[in-house]
PDB file of C-alpha atoms in Angstrom:
ATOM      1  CA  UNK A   1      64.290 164.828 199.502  1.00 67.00           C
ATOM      2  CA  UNK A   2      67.483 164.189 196.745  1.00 74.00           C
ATOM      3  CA  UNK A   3      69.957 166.226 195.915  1.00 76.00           C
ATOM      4  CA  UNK A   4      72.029 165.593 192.835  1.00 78.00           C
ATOM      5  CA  UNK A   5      74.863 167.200 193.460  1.00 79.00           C
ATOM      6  CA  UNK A   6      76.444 170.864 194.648  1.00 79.00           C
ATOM      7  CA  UNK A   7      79.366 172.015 193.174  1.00 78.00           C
ATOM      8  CA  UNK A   8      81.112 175.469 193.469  1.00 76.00           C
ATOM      9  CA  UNK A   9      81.848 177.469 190.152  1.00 77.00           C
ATOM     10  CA  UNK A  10      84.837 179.704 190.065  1.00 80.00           C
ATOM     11  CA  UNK A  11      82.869 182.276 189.831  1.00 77.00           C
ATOM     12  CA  UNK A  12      81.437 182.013 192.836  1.00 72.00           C
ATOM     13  CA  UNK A  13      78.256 180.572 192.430  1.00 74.00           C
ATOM     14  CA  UNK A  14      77.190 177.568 194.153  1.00 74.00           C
ATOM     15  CA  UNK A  15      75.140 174.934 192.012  1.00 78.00           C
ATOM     16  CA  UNK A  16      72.533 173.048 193.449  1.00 77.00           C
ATOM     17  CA  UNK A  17      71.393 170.148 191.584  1.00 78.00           C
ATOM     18  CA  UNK A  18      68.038 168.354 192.427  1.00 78.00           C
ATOM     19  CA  UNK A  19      66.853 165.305 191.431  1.00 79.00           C
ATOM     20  CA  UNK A  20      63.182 166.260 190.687  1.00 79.00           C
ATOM     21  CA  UNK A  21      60.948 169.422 190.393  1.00 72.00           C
ATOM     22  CA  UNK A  22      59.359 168.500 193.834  1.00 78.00           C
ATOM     23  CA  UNK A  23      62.751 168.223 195.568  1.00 80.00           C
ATOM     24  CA  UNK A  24      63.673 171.610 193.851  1.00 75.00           C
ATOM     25  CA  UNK A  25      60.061 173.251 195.344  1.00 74.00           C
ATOM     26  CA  UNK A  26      61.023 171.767 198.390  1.00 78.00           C
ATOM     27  CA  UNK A  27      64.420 173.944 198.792  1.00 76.00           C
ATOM     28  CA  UNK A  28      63.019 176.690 197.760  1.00 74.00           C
ATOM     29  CA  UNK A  29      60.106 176.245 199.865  1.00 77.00           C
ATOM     30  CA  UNK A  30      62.425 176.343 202.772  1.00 77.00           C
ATOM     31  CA  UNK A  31      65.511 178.736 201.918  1.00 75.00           C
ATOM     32  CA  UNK A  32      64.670 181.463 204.611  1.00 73.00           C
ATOM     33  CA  UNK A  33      66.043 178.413 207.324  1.00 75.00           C
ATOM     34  CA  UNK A  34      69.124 177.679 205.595  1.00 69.00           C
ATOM     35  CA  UNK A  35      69.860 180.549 203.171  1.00 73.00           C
ATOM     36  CA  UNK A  36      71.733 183.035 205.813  1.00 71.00           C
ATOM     37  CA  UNK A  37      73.715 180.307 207.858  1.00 72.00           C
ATOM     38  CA  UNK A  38      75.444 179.045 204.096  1.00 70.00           C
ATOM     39  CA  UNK A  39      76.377 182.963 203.403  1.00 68.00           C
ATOM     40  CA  UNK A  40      74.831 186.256 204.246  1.00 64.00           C
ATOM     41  CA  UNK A  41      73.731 188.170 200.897  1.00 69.00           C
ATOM     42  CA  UNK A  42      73.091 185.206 198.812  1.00 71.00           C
ATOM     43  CA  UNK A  43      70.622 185.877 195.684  1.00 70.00           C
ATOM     44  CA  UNK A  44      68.828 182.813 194.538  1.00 71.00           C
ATOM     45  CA  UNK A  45      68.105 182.363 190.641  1.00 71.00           C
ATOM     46  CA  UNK A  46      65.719 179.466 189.907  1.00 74.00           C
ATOM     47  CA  UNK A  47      65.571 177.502 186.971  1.00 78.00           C
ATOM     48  CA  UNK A  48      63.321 179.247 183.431  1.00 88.00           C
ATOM     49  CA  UNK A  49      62.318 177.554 180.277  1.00 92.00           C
ATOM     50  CA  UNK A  50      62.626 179.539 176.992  1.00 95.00           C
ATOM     51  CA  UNK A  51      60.385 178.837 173.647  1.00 96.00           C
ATOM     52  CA  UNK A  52      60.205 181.218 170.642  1.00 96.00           C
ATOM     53  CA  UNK A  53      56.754 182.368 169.273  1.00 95.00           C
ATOM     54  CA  UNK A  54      56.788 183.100 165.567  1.00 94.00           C
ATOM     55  CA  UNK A  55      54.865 185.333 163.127  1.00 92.00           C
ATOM     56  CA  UNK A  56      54.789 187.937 165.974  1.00 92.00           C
ATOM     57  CA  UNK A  57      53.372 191.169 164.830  1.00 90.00           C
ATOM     58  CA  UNK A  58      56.137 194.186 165.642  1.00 89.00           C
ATOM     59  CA  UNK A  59      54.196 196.862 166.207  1.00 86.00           C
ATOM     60  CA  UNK A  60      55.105 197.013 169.987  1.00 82.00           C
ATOM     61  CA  UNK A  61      58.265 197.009 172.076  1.00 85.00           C
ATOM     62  CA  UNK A  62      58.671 193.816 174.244  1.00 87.00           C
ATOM     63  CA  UNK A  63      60.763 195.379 176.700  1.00 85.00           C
ATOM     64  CA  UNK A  64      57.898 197.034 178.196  1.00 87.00           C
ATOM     65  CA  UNK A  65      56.076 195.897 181.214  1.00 87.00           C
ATOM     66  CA  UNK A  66      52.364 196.497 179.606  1.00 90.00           C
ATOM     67  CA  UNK A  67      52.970 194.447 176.597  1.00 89.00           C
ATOM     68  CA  UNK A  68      53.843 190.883 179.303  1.00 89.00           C
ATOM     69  CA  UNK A  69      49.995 192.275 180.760  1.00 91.00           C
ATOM     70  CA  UNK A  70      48.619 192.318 177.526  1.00 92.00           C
ATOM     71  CA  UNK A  71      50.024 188.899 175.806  1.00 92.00           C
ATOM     72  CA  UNK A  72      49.317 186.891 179.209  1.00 93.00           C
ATOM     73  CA  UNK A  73      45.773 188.447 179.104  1.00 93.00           C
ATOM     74  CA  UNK A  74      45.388 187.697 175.458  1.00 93.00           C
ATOM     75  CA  UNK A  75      46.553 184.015 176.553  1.00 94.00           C
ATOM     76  CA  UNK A  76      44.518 183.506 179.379  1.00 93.00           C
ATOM     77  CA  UNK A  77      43.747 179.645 178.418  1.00 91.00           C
ATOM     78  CA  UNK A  78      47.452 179.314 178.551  1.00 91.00           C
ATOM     79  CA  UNK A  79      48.764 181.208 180.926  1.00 90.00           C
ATOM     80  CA  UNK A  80      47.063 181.893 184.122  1.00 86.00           C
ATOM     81  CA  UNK A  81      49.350 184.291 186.335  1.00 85.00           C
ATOM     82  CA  UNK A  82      51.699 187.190 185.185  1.00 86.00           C
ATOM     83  CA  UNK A  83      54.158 185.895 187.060  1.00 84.00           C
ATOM     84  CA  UNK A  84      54.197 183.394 185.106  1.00 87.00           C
ATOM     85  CA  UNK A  85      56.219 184.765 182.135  1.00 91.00           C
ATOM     86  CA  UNK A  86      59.492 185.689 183.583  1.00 89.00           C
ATOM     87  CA  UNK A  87      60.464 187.231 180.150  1.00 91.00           C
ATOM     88  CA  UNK A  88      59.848 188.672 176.725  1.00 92.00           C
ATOM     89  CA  UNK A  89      62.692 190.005 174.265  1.00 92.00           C
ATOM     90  CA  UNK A  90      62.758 189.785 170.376  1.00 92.00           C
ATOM     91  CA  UNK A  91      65.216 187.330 169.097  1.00 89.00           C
ATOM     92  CA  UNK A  92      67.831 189.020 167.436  1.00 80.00           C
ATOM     93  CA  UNK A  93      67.030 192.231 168.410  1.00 72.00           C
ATOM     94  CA  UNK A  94      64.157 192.523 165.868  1.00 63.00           C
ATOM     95  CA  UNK A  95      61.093 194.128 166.195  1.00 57.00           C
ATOM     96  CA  UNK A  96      60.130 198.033 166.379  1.00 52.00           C
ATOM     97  CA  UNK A  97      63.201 199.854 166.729  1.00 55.00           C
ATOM     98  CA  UNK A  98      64.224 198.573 163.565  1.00 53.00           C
ATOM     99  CA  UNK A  99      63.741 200.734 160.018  1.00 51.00           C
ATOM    100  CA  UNK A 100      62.329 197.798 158.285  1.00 62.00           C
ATOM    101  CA  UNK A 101      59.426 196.507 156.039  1.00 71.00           C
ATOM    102  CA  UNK A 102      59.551 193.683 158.246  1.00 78.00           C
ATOM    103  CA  UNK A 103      55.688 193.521 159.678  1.00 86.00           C
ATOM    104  CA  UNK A 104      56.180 190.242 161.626  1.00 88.00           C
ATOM    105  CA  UNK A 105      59.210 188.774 163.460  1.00 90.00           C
ATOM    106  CA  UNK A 106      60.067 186.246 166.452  1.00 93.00           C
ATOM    107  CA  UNK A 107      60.039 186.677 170.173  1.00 94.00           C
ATOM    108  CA  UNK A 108      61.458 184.631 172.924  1.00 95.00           C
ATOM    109  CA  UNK A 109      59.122 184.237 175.950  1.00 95.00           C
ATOM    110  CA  UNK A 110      60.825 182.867 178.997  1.00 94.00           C
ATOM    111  CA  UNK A 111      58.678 181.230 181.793  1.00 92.00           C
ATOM    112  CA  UNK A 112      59.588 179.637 185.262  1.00 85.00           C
ATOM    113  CA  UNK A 113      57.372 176.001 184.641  1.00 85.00           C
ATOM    114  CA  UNK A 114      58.269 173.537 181.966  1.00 88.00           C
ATOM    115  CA  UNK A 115      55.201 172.264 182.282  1.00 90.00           C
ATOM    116  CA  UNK A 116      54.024 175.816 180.948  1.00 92.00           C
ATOM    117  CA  UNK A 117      56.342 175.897 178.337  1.00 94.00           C
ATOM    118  CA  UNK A 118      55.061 172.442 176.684  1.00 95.00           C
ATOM    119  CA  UNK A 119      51.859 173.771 177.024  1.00 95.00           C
ATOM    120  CA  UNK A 120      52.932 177.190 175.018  1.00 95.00           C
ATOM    121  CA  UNK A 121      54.644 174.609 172.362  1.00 95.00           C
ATOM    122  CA  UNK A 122      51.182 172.351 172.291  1.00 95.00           C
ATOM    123  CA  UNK A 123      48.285 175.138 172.269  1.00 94.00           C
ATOM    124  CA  UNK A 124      50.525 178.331 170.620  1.00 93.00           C
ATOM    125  CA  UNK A 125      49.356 181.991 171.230  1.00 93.00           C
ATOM    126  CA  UNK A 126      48.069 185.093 169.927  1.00 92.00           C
ATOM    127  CA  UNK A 127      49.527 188.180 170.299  1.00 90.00           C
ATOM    128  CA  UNK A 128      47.342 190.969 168.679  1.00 86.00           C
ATOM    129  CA  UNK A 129      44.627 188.214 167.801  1.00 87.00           C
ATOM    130  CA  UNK A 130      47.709 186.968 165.181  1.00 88.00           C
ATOM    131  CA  UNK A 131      48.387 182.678 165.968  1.00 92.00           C
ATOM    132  CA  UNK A 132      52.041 182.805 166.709  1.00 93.00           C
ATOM    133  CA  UNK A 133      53.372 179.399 166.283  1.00 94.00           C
ATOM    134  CA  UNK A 134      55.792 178.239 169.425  1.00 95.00           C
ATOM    135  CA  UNK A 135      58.470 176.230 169.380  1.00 95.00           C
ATOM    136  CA  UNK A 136      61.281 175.409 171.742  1.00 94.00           C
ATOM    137  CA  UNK A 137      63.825 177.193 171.884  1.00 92.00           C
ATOM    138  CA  UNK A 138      67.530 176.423 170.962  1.00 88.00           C
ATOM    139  CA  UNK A 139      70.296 178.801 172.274  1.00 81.00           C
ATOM    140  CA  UNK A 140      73.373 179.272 170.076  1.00 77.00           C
ATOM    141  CA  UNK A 141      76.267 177.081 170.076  1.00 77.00           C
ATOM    142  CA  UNK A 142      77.787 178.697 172.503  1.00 65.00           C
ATOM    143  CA  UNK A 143      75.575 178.164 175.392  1.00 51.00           C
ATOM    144  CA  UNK A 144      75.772 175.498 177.730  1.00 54.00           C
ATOM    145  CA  UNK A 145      73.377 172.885 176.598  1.00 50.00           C
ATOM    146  CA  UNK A 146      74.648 170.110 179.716  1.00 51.00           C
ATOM    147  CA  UNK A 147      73.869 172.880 182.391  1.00 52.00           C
ATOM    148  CA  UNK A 148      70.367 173.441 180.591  1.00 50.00           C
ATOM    149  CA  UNK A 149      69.513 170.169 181.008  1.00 51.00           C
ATOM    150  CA  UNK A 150      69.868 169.768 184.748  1.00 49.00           C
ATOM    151  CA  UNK A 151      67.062 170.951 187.381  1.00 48.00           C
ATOM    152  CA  UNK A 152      69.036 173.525 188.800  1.00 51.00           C
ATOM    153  CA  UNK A 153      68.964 176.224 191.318  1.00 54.00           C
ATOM    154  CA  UNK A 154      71.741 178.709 191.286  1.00 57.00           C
ATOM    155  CA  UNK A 155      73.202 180.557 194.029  1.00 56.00           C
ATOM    156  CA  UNK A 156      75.538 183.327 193.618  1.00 57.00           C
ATOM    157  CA  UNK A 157      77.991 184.174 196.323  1.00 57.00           C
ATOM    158  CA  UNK A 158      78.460 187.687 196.986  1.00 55.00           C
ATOM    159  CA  UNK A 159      82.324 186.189 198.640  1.00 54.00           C
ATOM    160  CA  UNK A 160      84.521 184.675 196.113  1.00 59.00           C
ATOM    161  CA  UNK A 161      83.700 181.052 197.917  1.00 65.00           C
ATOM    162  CA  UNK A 162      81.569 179.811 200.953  1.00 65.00           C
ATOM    163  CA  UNK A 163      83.068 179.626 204.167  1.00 70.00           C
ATOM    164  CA  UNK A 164      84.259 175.873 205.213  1.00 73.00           C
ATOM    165  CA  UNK A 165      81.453 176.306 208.075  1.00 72.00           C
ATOM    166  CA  UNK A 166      78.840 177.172 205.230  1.00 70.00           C
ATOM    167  CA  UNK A 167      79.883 174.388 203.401  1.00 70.00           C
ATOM    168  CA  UNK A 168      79.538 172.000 206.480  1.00 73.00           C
ATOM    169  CA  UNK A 169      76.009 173.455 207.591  1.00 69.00           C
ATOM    170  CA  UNK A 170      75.302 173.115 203.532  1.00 68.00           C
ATOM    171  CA  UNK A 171      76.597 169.023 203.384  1.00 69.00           C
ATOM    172  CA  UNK A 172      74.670 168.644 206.657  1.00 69.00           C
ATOM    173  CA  UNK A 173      71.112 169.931 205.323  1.00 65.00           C
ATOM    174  CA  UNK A 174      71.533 167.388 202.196  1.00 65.00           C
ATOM    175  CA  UNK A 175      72.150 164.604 203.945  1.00 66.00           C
ATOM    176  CA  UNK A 176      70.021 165.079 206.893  1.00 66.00           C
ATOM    177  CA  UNK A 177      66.641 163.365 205.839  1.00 61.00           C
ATOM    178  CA  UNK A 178      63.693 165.509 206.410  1.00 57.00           C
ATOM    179  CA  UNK A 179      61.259 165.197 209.739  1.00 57.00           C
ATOM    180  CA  UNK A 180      57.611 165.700 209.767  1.00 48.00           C
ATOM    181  CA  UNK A 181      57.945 169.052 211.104  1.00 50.00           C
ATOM    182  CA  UNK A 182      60.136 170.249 208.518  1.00 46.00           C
ATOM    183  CA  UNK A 183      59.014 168.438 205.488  1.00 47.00           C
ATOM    184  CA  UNK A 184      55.984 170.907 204.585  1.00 42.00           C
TER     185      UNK A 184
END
């Protein structure tokens, strides 16, 4: 296993960089052995992919844990688990709390597998038996298009950094090569 990098934000969160998706799986696989000797009450966030479907029909709210059911069971072909879809949200803020004419509109669908969102970008879905064209999504100018790039796992800190011993147990886990009883 590679690690890219680690680097401390000054926010607290700790950045772990790996070099591929199985390296990634791989520390996540085993965070319960390392996760409380680098700091107690760390939260992990994992790396999502976003796409926007288009043409969506409105007449629903998003936000509303039924609705992620229903589209991933419409979409079966496509998506095979719930879990799957990490997240559903108009773009904008469109959809049916608005007093519009508007009958259609577009929805950003956020999933935890690229290899799930170039499928969603290949085949498209239906929502309400209505072909919603997908496309990749492209944050604003604002967002940080580098850090979107990378493989990353994020870490928050719940201290403002990791304790030099953390640190030490963290630069010895990278660099200590995996053994056949570990390596699963």
């Amino acid at each position: 296993m590679k690690v890219q990098g680690v680097r401390l934000q000054l926010n607290g969160m700790l950045i772990v960089n790996a070099l591929t998706d199985e390296d990634a799986g791989m520390i996540l696989r085993h965070l319960e052995a390392w996760i409380n000797m680098l700091a107690p009450g760390l939260l992990v966030s994992t790396r999502t992919y976003t796409v926007v479907a288009n043409f969506v029909p409105v007449e629903f709210d998003l936000k509303e844990e039924s609705v992620r059911r229903k589209v991933v069971a419409e979409n079966r072909a496509v998506m095979e688990r719930e879990e799957e879809v990490v997240g559903l949200r108009w773009l904008n803020g469109k959809g049916q709390g608005q007093h519009s004419a508007k009958r259609h509109s577009s929805a950003v669908i956020t999933v935890n597998s690229a290899k799930l969102a170039d499928l969603l970008i290949e085949r498209n879905i239906t929502v309400l038996r209505a072909i919603c064209n997908v496309q990749k999504y492209i944050p604003p100018p604002q967002s940080n298009v580098t850090a979107a790039r990378l493989s990353a796992i994020s870490l928050p800190c719940a201290q403002e950094s990791p304790t030099p011993q953390a640190l030490d147990v963290l630069d010895a886990w990278v660099n200590t090569p995996p053994t056949s009883a570990n390596a699963q």
